[in-house]
């Protein structure tokens, strides 16, 4: 039973390029969350999606960032025109139902984005 | 302002020492979770505390939820190098009950 799968694990982009991070949730999980972590800091919530719907994007920067979780395929976090400040670890998590109702949220191993 | 403040921010100790880290808030929560994150990995759930005053033990780790359910502590007895990592408390909050993390405590246990 595979866990939450993220790829790529490491990504290097030049300023101005696009970064696409993919997340395949655990089997049977329809809730996906994205978090960003700067070095030696806690995880900051970005967006919460449930198959084809964005439930909460209150943590997403207003520009350049977007997320989707299509009916088929992985969830994608897309960062356009990357800047040095986007360099961070991006973690995806998934759950079967809402975490509040007792469903454990499982995290992937993260995607490390470096902008040069 | 952070919903959950953790202290200390950094802690470096020798193997065998005891330590306590704290997670504080001015808000009341129905439950609180503790995670550990090792370098290069995602966070892993250690425990969920639900009842005010509740104490849970996980081997050498003791977790306590404050009586008023506003704060929590994690005590490690006889720390080992394998305990090294980032310890994060987390709660469900906001309109959509998303998981919100604390500021984190980075622990280094020297052999």
Tab-separated table of C-alpha atoms in Angstrom:
chain	number	residue	atom	x	y	z
A	1	UNK	CA	0.000	0.000	0.000
A	2	UNK	CA	1.981	2.941	-1.281
A	3	UNK	CA	2.008	6.128	0.704
A	4	UNK	CA	1.605	9.632	-0.614
A	5	UNK	CA	3.898	9.897	-3.630
A	6	UNK	CA	5.454	13.175	-4.652
A	7	UNK	CA	7.611	13.930	-7.642
A	8	UNK	CA	10.015	15.207	-8.453
A	9	UNK	CA	11.824	14.973	-5.125
A	10	UNK	CA	14.210	17.699	-6.180
A	11	UNK	CA	13.693	20.342	-8.825
A	12	UNK	CA	15.963	23.162	-9.942
A	13	UNK	CA	14.506	26.021	-11.928
A	14	UNK	CA	15.912	29.300	-13.198
A	15	UNK	CA	14.134	32.501	-12.293
A	16	UNK	CA	11.160	33.028	-14.587
A	17	UNK	CA	10.600	29.351	-15.387
A	18	UNK	CA	7.638	27.261	-14.333
A	19	UNK	CA	7.665	24.560	-11.674
A	20	UNK	CA	5.158	21.702	-11.586
A	21	UNK	CA	4.976	19.508	-8.532
A	22	UNK	CA	2.917	16.331	-8.581
A	23	UNK	CA	1.239	14.444	-5.799
A	24	UNK	CA	-0.475	11.069	-5.919
A	25	UNK	CA	-2.536	10.543	-2.766
A	26	UNK	CA	-2.828	7.258	-0.960
A	27	UNK	CA	-5.268	4.805	-2.475
A	28	UNK	CA	-8.808	5.640	-1.484
A	29	UNK	CA	-7.965	9.185	-0.392
A	30	UNK	CA	-9.924	11.993	-2.015
A	31	UNK	CA	-8.672	14.904	0.128
A	32	UNK	CA	-5.332	16.508	-0.763
A	33	UNK	CA	-3.428	19.279	0.991
A	34	UNK	CA	-0.332	21.232	-0.003
A	35	UNK	CA	2.069	22.824	2.478
A	36	UNK	CA	5.258	24.860	2.048
A	37	UNK	CA	8.232	24.748	4.376
A	38	UNK	CA	11.156	27.125	4.468
A	39	UNK	CA	14.463	25.885	5.982
A	40	UNK	CA	14.145	25.060	9.697
A	41	UNK	CA	10.609	26.415	9.842
A	42	UNK	CA	7.202	24.865	10.350
A	43	UNK	CA	4.798	23.930	7.591
A	44	UNK	CA	2.574	26.642	6.156
A	45	UNK	CA	-0.789	25.613	4.736
A	46	UNK	CA	-1.296	26.506	1.098
A	47	UNK	CA	-4.350	24.776	-0.347
A	48	UNK	CA	-6.890	22.025	0.345
A	49	UNK	CA	-8.520	20.183	-2.545
A	50	UNK	CA	-11.064	17.455	-2.923
A	51	UNK	CA	-11.392	15.780	-6.297
A	52	UNK	CA	-11.918	18.533	-8.902
A	53	UNK	CA	-12.735	21.113	-6.231
A	54	UNK	CA	-10.674	23.663	-4.339
A	55	UNK	CA	-11.996	23.657	-0.778
A	56	UNK	CA	-9.628	26.201	0.782
A	57	UNK	CA	-6.901	28.207	-0.939
A	58	UNK	CA	-6.439	30.771	1.799
A	59	UNK	CA	-2.712	30.017	2.040
A	60	UNK	CA	-1.936	30.348	-1.647
A	61	UNK	CA	-0.127	33.463	-2.876
A	62	UNK	CA	-2.481	35.527	-4.996
A	63	UNK	CA	-0.310	35.406	-8.090
A	64	UNK	CA	1.736	32.769	-9.913
A	65	UNK	CA	0.534	29.829	-7.802
A	66	UNK	CA	-2.262	27.432	-8.741
A	67	UNK	CA	-3.339	23.946	-7.759
A	68	UNK	CA	-5.608	21.324	-9.199
A	69	UNK	CA	-6.773	17.824	-8.369
A	70	UNK	CA	-8.416	16.406	-11.486
A	71	UNK	CA	-10.838	13.525	-11.596
A	72	UNK	CA	-8.093	11.337	-13.004
A	73	UNK	CA	-4.416	11.693	-12.215
A	74	UNK	CA	-2.328	13.355	-9.541
A	75	UNK	CA	-2.776	16.701	-7.878
A	76	UNK	CA	-0.552	19.399	-9.390
A	77	UNK	CA	0.908	22.456	-7.696
A	78	UNK	CA	2.023	24.872	-10.369
A	79	UNK	CA	4.283	27.855	-9.814
A	80	UNK	CA	4.706	30.216	-12.735
A	81	UNK	CA	7.609	32.611	-13.238
A	82	UNK	CA	9.456	31.327	-10.197
A	83	UNK	CA	11.525	33.683	-8.036
A	84	UNK	CA	14.279	32.938	-5.516
A	85	UNK	CA	11.797	33.282	-2.660
A	86	UNK	CA	9.868	30.282	-3.987
A	87	UNK	CA	12.782	28.018	-3.018
A	88	UNK	CA	11.353	25.726	-0.360
A	89	UNK	CA	10.151	22.219	0.364
A	90	UNK	CA	6.599	21.573	-0.769
A	91	UNK	CA	4.718	18.814	1.008
A	92	UNK	CA	1.573	17.099	-0.110
A	93	UNK	CA	-0.724	15.234	2.249
A	94	UNK	CA	-3.868	13.188	1.803
A	95	UNK	CA	-6.717	11.771	3.839
A	96	UNK	CA	-9.732	9.572	3.250
A	97	UNK	CA	-12.122	12.131	4.666
A	98	UNK	CA	-11.792	15.350	6.568
A	99	UNK	CA	-9.007	15.230	9.151
A	100	UNK	CA	-11.278	16.753	11.785
A	101	UNK	CA	-13.558	13.714	11.640
A	102	UNK	CA	-10.809	11.387	12.723
A	103	UNK	CA	-9.226	10.534	9.399
A	104	UNK	CA	-5.454	10.522	9.671
A	105	UNK	CA	-3.617	12.849	7.312
A	106	UNK	CA	-0.559	11.250	5.720
A	107	UNK	CA	2.306	13.278	4.303
A	108	UNK	CA	4.529	12.640	1.334
A	109	UNK	CA	8.297	12.997	1.474
A	110	UNK	CA	8.234	16.411	-0.145
A	111	UNK	CA	9.499	18.124	-3.273
A	112	UNK	CA	12.477	20.426	-2.837
A	113	UNK	CA	12.413	23.370	-5.217
A	114	UNK	CA	15.545	25.416	-5.741
A	115	UNK	CA	15.362	28.557	-7.843
A	116	UNK	CA	18.689	29.756	-9.218
B	1	UNK	CA	0.393	36.213	14.513
B	2	UNK	CA	0.899	32.487	14.876
B	3	UNK	CA	-1.978	30.385	16.120
B	4	UNK	CA	0.430	27.937	17.780
B	5	UNK	CA	3.702	29.087	19.327
B	6	UNK	CA	6.269	26.438	20.143
B	7	UNK	CA	9.220	26.805	22.487
B	8	UNK	CA	12.064	26.533	22.489
B	9	UNK	CA	12.706	27.108	18.816
B	10	UNK	CA	16.008	25.222	18.926
B	11	UNK	CA	17.335	22.712	21.434
B	12	UNK	CA	20.686	20.931	21.419
B	13	UNK	CA	21.291	18.390	24.183
B	14	UNK	CA	23.485	15.438	25.029
B	15	UNK	CA	22.320	11.863	24.765
B	16	UNK	CA	20.648	10.743	27.973
B	17	UNK	CA	19.279	14.143	28.976
B	18	UNK	CA	15.591	14.893	29.488
B	19	UNK	CA	13.773	17.699	27.732
B	20	UNK	CA	10.371	19.316	27.411
B	21	UNK	CA	8.993	21.286	24.489
B	22	UNK	CA	5.876	23.384	24.602
B	23	UNK	CA	3.031	24.315	22.291
B	24	UNK	CA	0.956	27.319	23.362
B	25	UNK	CA	-2.059	29.185	22.075
B	26	UNK	CA	-4.718	31.574	23.305
B	27	UNK	CA	-7.388	29.524	21.527
B	28	UNK	CA	-9.201	26.415	22.711
B	29	UNK	CA	-9.016	23.288	20.593
B	30	UNK	CA	-11.003	20.080	20.466
B	31	UNK	CA	-7.834	18.110	19.798
B	32	UNK	CA	-4.118	18.614	19.204
B	33	UNK	CA	-1.584	16.543	17.340
B	34	UNK	CA	2.187	16.141	17.599
B	35	UNK	CA	4.324	15.291	14.580
B	36	UNK	CA	8.019	14.560	14.138
B	37	UNK	CA	9.808	15.427	10.941
B	38	UNK	CA	13.256	14.028	10.198
B	39	UNK	CA	15.609	15.765	7.753
B	40	UNK	CA	14.549	15.233	4.150
B	41	UNK	CA	11.265	13.585	5.099
B	42	UNK	CA	7.650	14.542	5.596
B	43	UNK	CA	6.117	14.886	9.062
B	44	UNK	CA	4.856	11.738	10.759
B	45	UNK	CA	2.024	11.739	13.275
B	46	UNK	CA	3.110	10.761	16.793
B	47	UNK	CA	-0.045	11.255	18.830
B	48	UNK	CA	-3.432	12.972	19.061
B	49	UNK	CA	-4.644	14.319	22.407
B	50	UNK	CA	-8.297	15.093	22.857
B	51	UNK	CA	-9.304	15.508	26.499
B	52	UNK	CA	-8.171	18.389	28.721
B	53	UNK	CA	-5.461	17.117	31.065
B	54	UNK	CA	-4.932	13.986	29.007
B	55	UNK	CA	-1.531	12.317	29.189
B	56	UNK	CA	-0.327	9.882	26.537
B	57	UNK	CA	2.920	7.949	26.497
B	58	UNK	CA	4.806	6.653	23.501
B	59	UNK	CA	7.877	4.810	24.794
B	60	UNK	CA	10.130	7.609	26.152
B	61	UNK	CA	7.824	10.379	24.935
B	62	UNK	CA	5.110	11.778	27.187
B	63	UNK	CA	2.466	14.110	25.744
B	64	UNK	CA	0.121	16.215	27.832
B	65	UNK	CA	-2.854	18.321	26.790
B	66	UNK	CA	-3.507	21.330	28.996
B	67	UNK	CA	-6.560	21.327	31.244
B	68	UNK	CA	-8.057	24.207	29.274
B	69	UNK	CA	-7.116	22.588	25.925
B	70	UNK	CA	-5.091	25.643	24.901
B	71	UNK	CA	-1.619	24.191	25.219
B	72	UNK	CA	0.366	20.993	25.203
B	73	UNK	CA	3.773	19.689	26.152
B	74	UNK	CA	6.041	16.915	24.957
B	75	UNK	CA	8.564	15.462	27.392
B	76	UNK	CA	11.351	13.157	26.226
B	77	UNK	CA	13.162	11.037	28.790
B	78	UNK	CA	16.751	9.951	28.203
B	79	UNK	CA	16.971	11.434	24.735
B	80	UNK	CA	18.772	9.480	22.043
B	81	UNK	CA	20.326	10.633	18.742
B	82	UNK	CA	17.409	8.988	16.942
B	83	UNK	CA	15.094	11.551	18.557
B	84	UNK	CA	16.744	14.292	16.496
B	85	UNK	CA	14.245	16.097	14.304
B	86	UNK	CA	11.693	18.861	14.048
B	87	UNK	CA	8.786	18.491	16.459
B	88	UNK	CA	5.563	20.123	15.359
B	89	UNK	CA	2.258	20.537	17.101
B	90	UNK	CA	-0.841	20.960	14.947
B	91	UNK	CA	-4.555	21.623	15.268
B	92	UNK	CA	-7.551	21.741	12.980
B	93	UNK	CA	-8.671	25.297	12.407
B	94	UNK	CA	-10.128	27.831	10.052
B	95	UNK	CA	-13.425	27.672	8.261
B	96	UNK	CA	-12.537	24.399	6.539
B	97	UNK	CA	-10.860	22.721	9.527
B	98	UNK	CA	-7.548	22.389	7.786
B	99	UNK	CA	-4.480	21.192	9.689
B	100	UNK	CA	-2.471	24.151	11.010
B	101	UNK	CA	1.059	23.640	12.310
B	102	UNK	CA	2.960	25.344	15.073
B	103	UNK	CA	6.266	27.122	14.651
B	104	UNK	CA	8.239	23.951	15.450
B	105	UNK	CA	11.043	22.942	17.799
B	106	UNK	CA	14.246	21.717	16.171
B	107	UNK	CA	15.894	19.149	18.444
B	108	UNK	CA	19.447	17.891	18.066
B	109	UNK	CA	20.622	15.101	20.353
B	110	UNK	CA	24.393	14.757	20.390
B	111	UNK	CA	25.887	11.289	20.998
